[in-house]
Amino acid sequence: MRRIDKSPEAPESLRGVPAPDSPDDIDPRVYAARDVKERLKADQMRKCAYCECRLNGDYGHTEHYRPKNGYTTAEGAPLRTPGYYWLAYDWNNLLLSCSTCNSSCKKNHFALADESARGIASRDTSRESPLLINPAEDDPARHIVFHDEIAVPRPSGGGEDPRGRYTIDTMRLNSRPDLVENRLRLLCRYRTMLQARRLAEELVRRGLEPVRGRGLLEAAEAAIREMESPSGEYSAMLRQGHPESRHKDW
Ligand SMILES: [Zn+2]
C-alpha cells in the first residue's frame, strides 16, 4: 500500500450531485461512473489502493473507504446500519480497488479506535479515528513495513502500530497466497537487478568491460527505477528494508 495523490477536483459525474439523504437514495451509477473510475485509476497509477496489484482489464471496483450501507467492527460482528450513506458520492471517500480487496477483504469493515466517536448519527466524522489506513490521506509507510515479502505493523509504543495491524489483517495482506507469491516474485527480480547493478558497476570501475558494463548498468538502473516507482506493482515493499535503494523521491 502506497500513498495516493488524488486529483483535488472531483470528476464531472460527482460534481453538483446532492449527497444522498438516506441509504435508499444511493444510485450506483453516480459513484461507479466511467469518469470516476478512470480518474481514480489514473491517480492510483492503475493499481489497487490496498494491495497494489495491477488493475488490468476491467475498471476495478469503486470502493467506499467509509462504507455506505453499513459497517462491522470485527470479523463475525453484526452488520450495523446505516452506514455513511451521505458520503456515497463524496470524492474524498472513494478509492479504486481490486475485486478481492473490495468483496472478500474490506467488505463493510470499518472499526474506530474509539467507537464512541462514531459520527453516523450526527453525520460528522471529524472526531473519528479509523483503524483502516486510507492511502489517500495517510502515509501507509508510517504504519506498515515489509520484512521481505511479509507486511508487518511498525513497532509503536512498546507494541505494534494498531492501524498497521488492523489494515494487514482486514485486507489479508499476508494471507492471500497469490498476493504473497506475487510480492515474493517481484522481490526476487528486484534483488537480481540489484546484483546486476553491482556487477556492472564493478566492470565499469575496473575498466574490464566498459562498454558492455555501461549497457548492463543502464539496463539494471532502468529496471530498478521502474520497480521502485509509484506505478510499480507492490512497490511499497521495496521502499523499506532495502538500503541499496537510491531513489528517495517517494
Ligand atoms: Zn487489491
Short mmCIF file of N, CA and C and ligand atoms in Angstrom, two decimals, residues 48 50-53 98 101 176, ligand 1:
data_model
loop_
_atom_site.label_atom_id
_atom_site.label_comp_id
_atom_site.label_asym_id
_atom_site.label_seq_id
_atom_site.Cartn_x
_atom_site.Cartn_y
_atom_site.Cartn_z
N CYS A 48 -4.52 -1.28 -7.44
CA CYS A 48 -5.49 -1.35 -6.35
C CYS A 48 -4.98 -0.50 -5.18
N TYR A 50 -5.37 -0.80 -2.09
CA TYR A 50 -5.00 -1.52 -0.87
C TYR A 50 -3.86 -2.52 -1.08
N CYS A 51 -4.00 -3.41 -2.09
CA CYS A 51 -2.99 -4.47 -2.22
C CYS A 51 -1.94 -4.15 -3.28
N GLU A 52 -2.16 -3.07 -4.07
CA GLU A 52 -1.20 -2.64 -5.10
C GLU A 52 -1.09 -3.59 -6.29
N CYS A 53 -2.05 -4.49 -6.47
CA CYS A 53 -1.99 -5.30 -7.69
C CYS A 53 -2.38 -4.42 -8.87
N CYS A 98 -9.21 -3.73 -6.23
CA CYS A 98 -9.45 -4.98 -6.97
C CYS A 98 -10.65 -5.67 -6.34
N CYS A 101 -9.94 -7.32 -2.81
CA CYS A 101 -9.88 -6.36 -1.71
C CYS A 101 -11.27 -5.83 -1.36
N ARG A 176 -3.20 -14.05 1.56
CA ARG A 176 -3.72 -14.34 0.21
C ARG A 176 -2.55 -14.91 -0.57
ZN ZN B 1 -6.47 -5.23 -4.02
#
